[in-house]
Amino acid sequence: MELFYIYPESLPNSHARSTTVVKSVASLQEFYNLTLCAKKESLSGEEIGKIYDVSLDKAKLRFLSGDFWGLRSHLFFNERLRRVLPAKAVIFVRHLKTAEFLLKNRRDGWKIVFESHEIFYKTTLKPKLAAKLERMERFVYQNTDAIV
């Protein structure tokens, strides 16, 4: 079964999480048939590897657009992602909205692993947003196949 590492952002970028993603993919490609799915605006695998000082030679890269008629949204990326994922796959995702989307649209053969790197609803001072994030996180934590 193939492992899909999902990162709905462009690579490279200035966020520390991009380093974590690229270094994780570089390590995991040694053990798994791995595909990194990232935003279409990304550089090539070779260029990404040079920037992060790793080789991505064994990983497949799949770039998906998050745009539709000039509008940009994770929903467009997520919908395109859902359409390209095979019927059987292990899906590693660290983005909360993408995890929720995949879980709500999951196929029987998908195993979804969520990387819980922070408790989002505790990081905002906005009560309505905190309540929404808490519901989303609870849904993801209760329905994912594994949490790392």
PDB file of C-alpha atoms in Angstrom:
ATOM      1  CA  MET A   1       0.000   0.000   0.000  1.00  0.00           C
ATOM      2  CA  GLU A   2       1.307   3.432  -0.878  1.00  0.00           C
ATOM      3  CA  LEU A   3       1.928   6.188   1.686  1.00  0.00           C
ATOM      4  CA  PHE A   4       0.717   9.664   0.763  1.00  0.00           C
ATOM      5  CA  TYR A   5       2.144  12.581   2.728  1.00  0.00           C
ATOM      6  CA  ILE A   6      -0.200  15.547   2.342  1.00  0.00           C
ATOM      7  CA  TYR A   7       1.022  19.137   2.596  1.00  0.00           C
ATOM      8  CA  PRO A   8      -1.509  21.637   1.175  1.00  0.00           C
ATOM      9  CA  GLU A   9       1.063  24.424   0.942  1.00  0.00           C
ATOM     10  CA  SER A  10       3.799  25.350  -1.501  1.00  0.00           C
ATOM     11  CA  LEU A  11       7.356  24.150  -1.044  1.00  0.00           C
ATOM     12  CA  PRO A  12       9.595  25.737  -0.110  1.00  0.00           C
ATOM     13  CA  ASN A  13       8.098  28.297   2.234  1.00  0.00           C
ATOM     14  CA  SER A  14       9.175  30.242   5.292  1.00  0.00           C
ATOM     15  CA  HIS A  15       7.229  28.150   7.825  1.00  0.00           C
ATOM     16  CA  ALA A  16       9.198  25.829  10.118  1.00  0.00           C
ATOM     17  CA  ARG A  17       6.633  23.094   9.402  1.00  0.00           C
ATOM     18  CA  SER A  18       7.878  22.886   5.813  1.00  0.00           C
ATOM     19  CA  THR A  19      11.260  21.737   7.114  1.00  0.00           C
ATOM     20  CA  THR A  20       9.564  19.053   9.216  1.00  0.00           C
ATOM     21  CA  VAL A  21       7.555  17.866   6.214  1.00  0.00           C
ATOM     22  CA  VAL A  22      10.473  17.688   3.788  1.00  0.00           C
ATOM     23  CA  LYS A  23      12.807  15.995   6.290  1.00  0.00           C
ATOM     24  CA  SER A  24      10.040  13.486   7.197  1.00  0.00           C
ATOM     25  CA  VAL A  25       9.407  12.686   3.531  1.00  0.00           C
ATOM     26  CA  ALA A  26      13.144  12.254   2.938  1.00  0.00           C
ATOM     27  CA  SER A  27      13.299   9.731   5.785  1.00  0.00           C
ATOM     28  CA  LEU A  28      10.040   7.886   5.077  1.00  0.00           C
ATOM     29  CA  GLN A  29      10.854   7.414   1.380  1.00  0.00           C
ATOM     30  CA  GLU A  30      13.561   4.982   2.472  1.00  0.00           C
ATOM     31  CA  PHE A  31      10.935   2.588   3.870  1.00  0.00           C
ATOM     32  CA  TYR A  32       7.737   3.236   1.930  1.00  0.00           C
ATOM     33  CA  ASN A  33       6.487   3.785  -1.585  1.00  0.00           C
ATOM     34  CA  LEU A  34       5.801   7.453  -0.844  1.00  0.00           C
ATOM     35  CA  THR A  35       4.057  10.272  -2.675  1.00  0.00           C
ATOM     36  CA  LEU A  36       4.221  13.849  -1.418  1.00  0.00           C
ATOM     37  CA  CYS A  37       1.140  15.848  -2.409  1.00  0.00           C
ATOM     38  CA  ALA A  38       1.732  19.602  -2.171  1.00  0.00           C
ATOM     39  CA  LYS A  39       0.466  22.840  -3.696  1.00  0.00           C
ATOM     40  CA  LYS A  40       1.073  23.325  -7.412  1.00  0.00           C
ATOM     41  CA  GLU A  41       3.225  26.435  -6.913  1.00  0.00           C
ATOM     42  CA  SER A  42       6.011  24.269  -5.476  1.00  0.00           C
ATOM     43  CA  LEU A  43       9.457  23.814  -6.971  1.00  0.00           C
ATOM     44  CA  SER A  44      10.661  20.494  -8.385  1.00  0.00           C
ATOM     45  CA  GLY A  45      11.708  17.711  -6.040  1.00  0.00           C
ATOM     46  CA  GLU A  46      15.355  18.268  -6.872  1.00  0.00           C
ATOM     47  CA  GLU A  47      15.118  22.002  -6.122  1.00  0.00           C
ATOM     48  CA  ILE A  48      13.202  21.377  -2.883  1.00  0.00           C
ATOM     49  CA  GLY A  49      15.811  18.819  -1.826  1.00  0.00           C
ATOM     50  CA  LYS A  50      18.667  21.267  -2.430  1.00  0.00           C
ATOM     51  CA  ILE A  51      16.996  23.964  -0.317  1.00  0.00           C
ATOM     52  CA  TYR A  52      16.372  21.599   2.607  1.00  0.00           C
ATOM     53  CA  ASP A  53      19.640  19.671   2.120  1.00  0.00           C
ATOM     54  CA  VAL A  54      17.998  16.283   1.500  1.00  0.00           C
ATOM     55  CA  SER A  55      17.369  13.960  -1.420  1.00  0.00           C
ATOM     56  CA  LEU A  56      13.793  13.285  -2.497  1.00  0.00           C
ATOM     57  CA  ASP A  57      14.887  10.910  -5.270  1.00  0.00           C
ATOM     58  CA  LYS A  58      12.751   7.986  -4.115  1.00  0.00           C
ATOM     59  CA  ALA A  59       9.591   9.993  -3.414  1.00  0.00           C
ATOM     60  CA  LYS A  60       6.995  10.776  -6.045  1.00  0.00           C
ATOM     61  CA  LEU A  61       5.751  14.349  -6.024  1.00  0.00           C
ATOM     62  CA  ARG A  62       2.209  15.268  -6.958  1.00  0.00           C
ATOM     63  CA  PHE A  63       1.381  18.954  -7.200  1.00  0.00           C
ATOM     64  CA  LEU A  64      -2.261  20.010  -6.941  1.00  0.00           C
ATOM     65  CA  SER A  65      -3.818  23.399  -7.471  1.00  0.00           C
ATOM     66  CA  GLY A  66      -5.650  25.189  -4.684  1.00  0.00           C
ATOM     67  CA  ASP A  67      -7.096  27.716  -7.125  1.00  0.00           C
ATOM     68  CA  PHE A  68     -10.298  27.887  -9.106  1.00  0.00           C
ATOM     69  CA  TRP A  69     -11.061  30.836 -11.360  1.00  0.00           C
ATOM     70  CA  GLY A  70      -8.749  33.119  -9.408  1.00  0.00           C
ATOM     71  CA  LEU A  71     -10.078  32.039  -6.008  1.00  0.00           C
ATOM     72  CA  ARG A  72      -7.700  30.298  -3.613  1.00  0.00           C
ATOM     73  CA  SER A  73      -8.936  27.836  -1.002  1.00  0.00           C
ATOM     74  CA  HIS A  74      -7.883  24.664   0.766  1.00  0.00           C
ATOM     75  CA  LEU A  75     -11.250  23.275  -0.323  1.00  0.00           C
ATOM     76  CA  PHE A  76     -10.131  23.277  -3.977  1.00  0.00           C
ATOM     77  CA  PHE A  77      -6.862  21.533  -3.034  1.00  0.00           C
ATOM     78  CA  ASN A  78      -8.730  19.020  -0.866  1.00  0.00           C
ATOM     79  CA  GLU A  79     -11.255  18.178  -3.571  1.00  0.00           C
ATOM     80  CA  ARG A  80      -8.510  17.623  -6.140  1.00  0.00           C
ATOM     81  CA  LEU A  81      -6.635  15.522  -3.592  1.00  0.00           C
ATOM     82  CA  ARG A  82      -9.678  13.327  -2.926  1.00  0.00           C
ATOM     83  CA  ARG A  83      -9.945  12.639  -6.650  1.00  0.00           C
ATOM     84  CA  VAL A  84      -6.307  11.561  -7.119  1.00  0.00           C
ATOM     85  CA  LEU A  85      -5.917   9.357  -4.041  1.00  0.00           C
ATOM     86  CA  PRO A  86      -6.238   5.655  -4.850  1.00  0.00           C
ATOM     87  CA  ALA A  87      -8.892   3.404  -3.299  1.00  0.00           C
ATOM     88  CA  LYS A  88      -6.314   1.909  -0.925  1.00  0.00           C
ATOM     89  CA  ALA A  89      -3.719   4.137   0.700  1.00  0.00           C
ATOM     90  CA  VAL A  90      -2.156   5.220   3.950  1.00  0.00           C
ATOM     91  CA  ILE A  91      -2.587   8.977   4.176  1.00  0.00           C
ATOM     92  CA  PHE A  92      -0.405  11.040   6.511  1.00  0.00           C
ATOM     93  CA  VAL A  93      -1.804  14.509   7.098  1.00  0.00           C
ATOM     94  CA  ARG A  94      -0.884  17.323   9.484  1.00  0.00           C
ATOM     95  CA  HIS A  95      -3.338  19.976   8.290  1.00  0.00           C
ATOM     96  CA  LEU A  96      -6.523  19.977  10.388  1.00  0.00           C
ATOM     97  CA  LYS A  97      -8.944  21.106   7.644  1.00  0.00           C
ATOM     98  CA  THR A  98      -7.530  18.569   5.200  1.00  0.00           C
ATOM     99  CA  ALA A  99      -7.738  15.794   7.798  1.00  0.00           C
ATOM    100  CA  GLU A 100     -11.371  16.655   8.515  1.00  0.00           C
ATOM    101  CA  PHE A 101     -12.181  16.766   4.790  1.00  0.00           C
ATOM    102  CA  LEU A 102     -10.547  13.395   4.109  1.00  0.00           C
ATOM    103  CA  LEU A 103     -12.278  11.779   7.070  1.00  0.00           C
ATOM    104  CA  LYS A 104     -15.679  13.085   5.978  1.00  0.00           C
ATOM    105  CA  ASN A 105     -15.034  11.855   2.431  1.00  0.00           C
ATOM    106  CA  ARG A 106     -13.055   8.735   3.236  1.00  0.00           C
ATOM    107  CA  ARG A 107     -12.991   5.570   1.175  1.00  0.00           C
ATOM    108  CA  ASP A 108     -13.064   2.137   2.804  1.00  0.00           C
ATOM    109  CA  GLY A 109      -9.453   1.405   1.830  1.00  0.00           C
ATOM    110  CA  TRP A 110      -7.976   4.572   3.326  1.00  0.00           C
ATOM    111  CA  LYS A 111      -6.001   4.562   6.562  1.00  0.00           C
ATOM    112  CA  ILE A 112      -5.625   8.139   7.774  1.00  0.00           C
ATOM    113  CA  VAL A 113      -2.825   9.159  10.143  1.00  0.00           C
ATOM    114  CA  PHE A 114      -3.059  12.625  11.709  1.00  0.00           C
ATOM    115  CA  GLU A 115      -0.003  14.426  13.016  1.00  0.00           C
ATOM    116  CA  SER A 116      -1.161  16.328  16.077  1.00  0.00           C
ATOM    117  CA  HIS A 117       1.463  19.021  16.452  1.00  0.00           C
ATOM    118  CA  GLU A 118      -0.620  21.478  18.510  1.00  0.00           C
ATOM    119  CA  ILE A 119      -4.046  21.851  20.103  1.00  0.00           C
ATOM    120  CA  PHE A 120      -5.435  24.546  17.832  1.00  0.00           C
ATOM    121  CA  TYR A 121      -8.494  25.578  19.803  1.00  0.00           C
ATOM    122  CA  LYS A 122      -6.284  26.485  22.782  1.00  0.00           C
ATOM    123  CA  THR A 123      -4.152  28.844  20.682  1.00  0.00           C
ATOM    124  CA  THR A 124      -6.845  31.385  19.804  1.00  0.00           C
ATOM    125  CA  LEU A 125      -8.441  34.070  21.952  1.00  0.00           C
ATOM    126  CA  LYS A 126     -11.568  34.203  19.771  1.00  0.00           C
ATOM    127  CA  PRO A 127     -14.325  32.175  21.510  1.00  0.00           C
ATOM    128  CA  LYS A 128     -16.318  31.355  18.343  1.00  0.00           C
ATOM    129  CA  LEU A 129     -13.215  30.238  16.484  1.00  0.00           C
ATOM    130  CA  ALA A 130     -12.057  28.237  19.509  1.00  0.00           C
ATOM    131  CA  ALA A 131     -15.411  26.402  19.639  1.00  0.00           C
ATOM    132  CA  LYS A 132     -15.258  25.631  15.913  1.00  0.00           C
ATOM    133  CA  LEU A 133     -11.664  24.397  16.147  1.00  0.00           C
ATOM    134  CA  GLU A 134     -12.464  22.252  19.184  1.00  0.00           C
ATOM    135  CA  ARG A 135     -15.323  20.529  17.310  1.00  0.00           C
ATOM    136  CA  MET A 136     -13.078  19.981  14.308  1.00  0.00           C
ATOM    137  CA  GLU A 137     -10.233  18.593  16.419  1.00  0.00           C
ATOM    138  CA  ARG A 138     -12.523  16.264  18.355  1.00  0.00           C
ATOM    139  CA  PHE A 139     -13.930  14.926  15.095  1.00  0.00           C
ATOM    140  CA  VAL A 140     -10.455  14.300  13.677  1.00  0.00           C
ATOM    141  CA  TYR A 141      -9.122  12.714  16.896  1.00  0.00           C
ATOM    142  CA  GLN A 142     -12.156  10.417  17.190  1.00  0.00           C
ATOM    143  CA  ASN A 143     -12.202   9.288  13.566  1.00  0.00           C
ATOM    144  CA  THR A 144      -8.580   9.045  12.447  1.00  0.00           C
ATOM    145  CA  ASP A 145      -6.903   5.641  12.328  1.00  0.00           C
ATOM    146  CA  ALA A 146      -3.782   6.825  14.132  1.00  0.00           C
ATOM    147  CA  ILE A 147      -2.430   9.968  15.768  1.00  0.00           C
ATOM    148  CA  VAL A 148       1.285  10.784  15.913  1.00  0.00           C
TER     149      VAL A 148
END
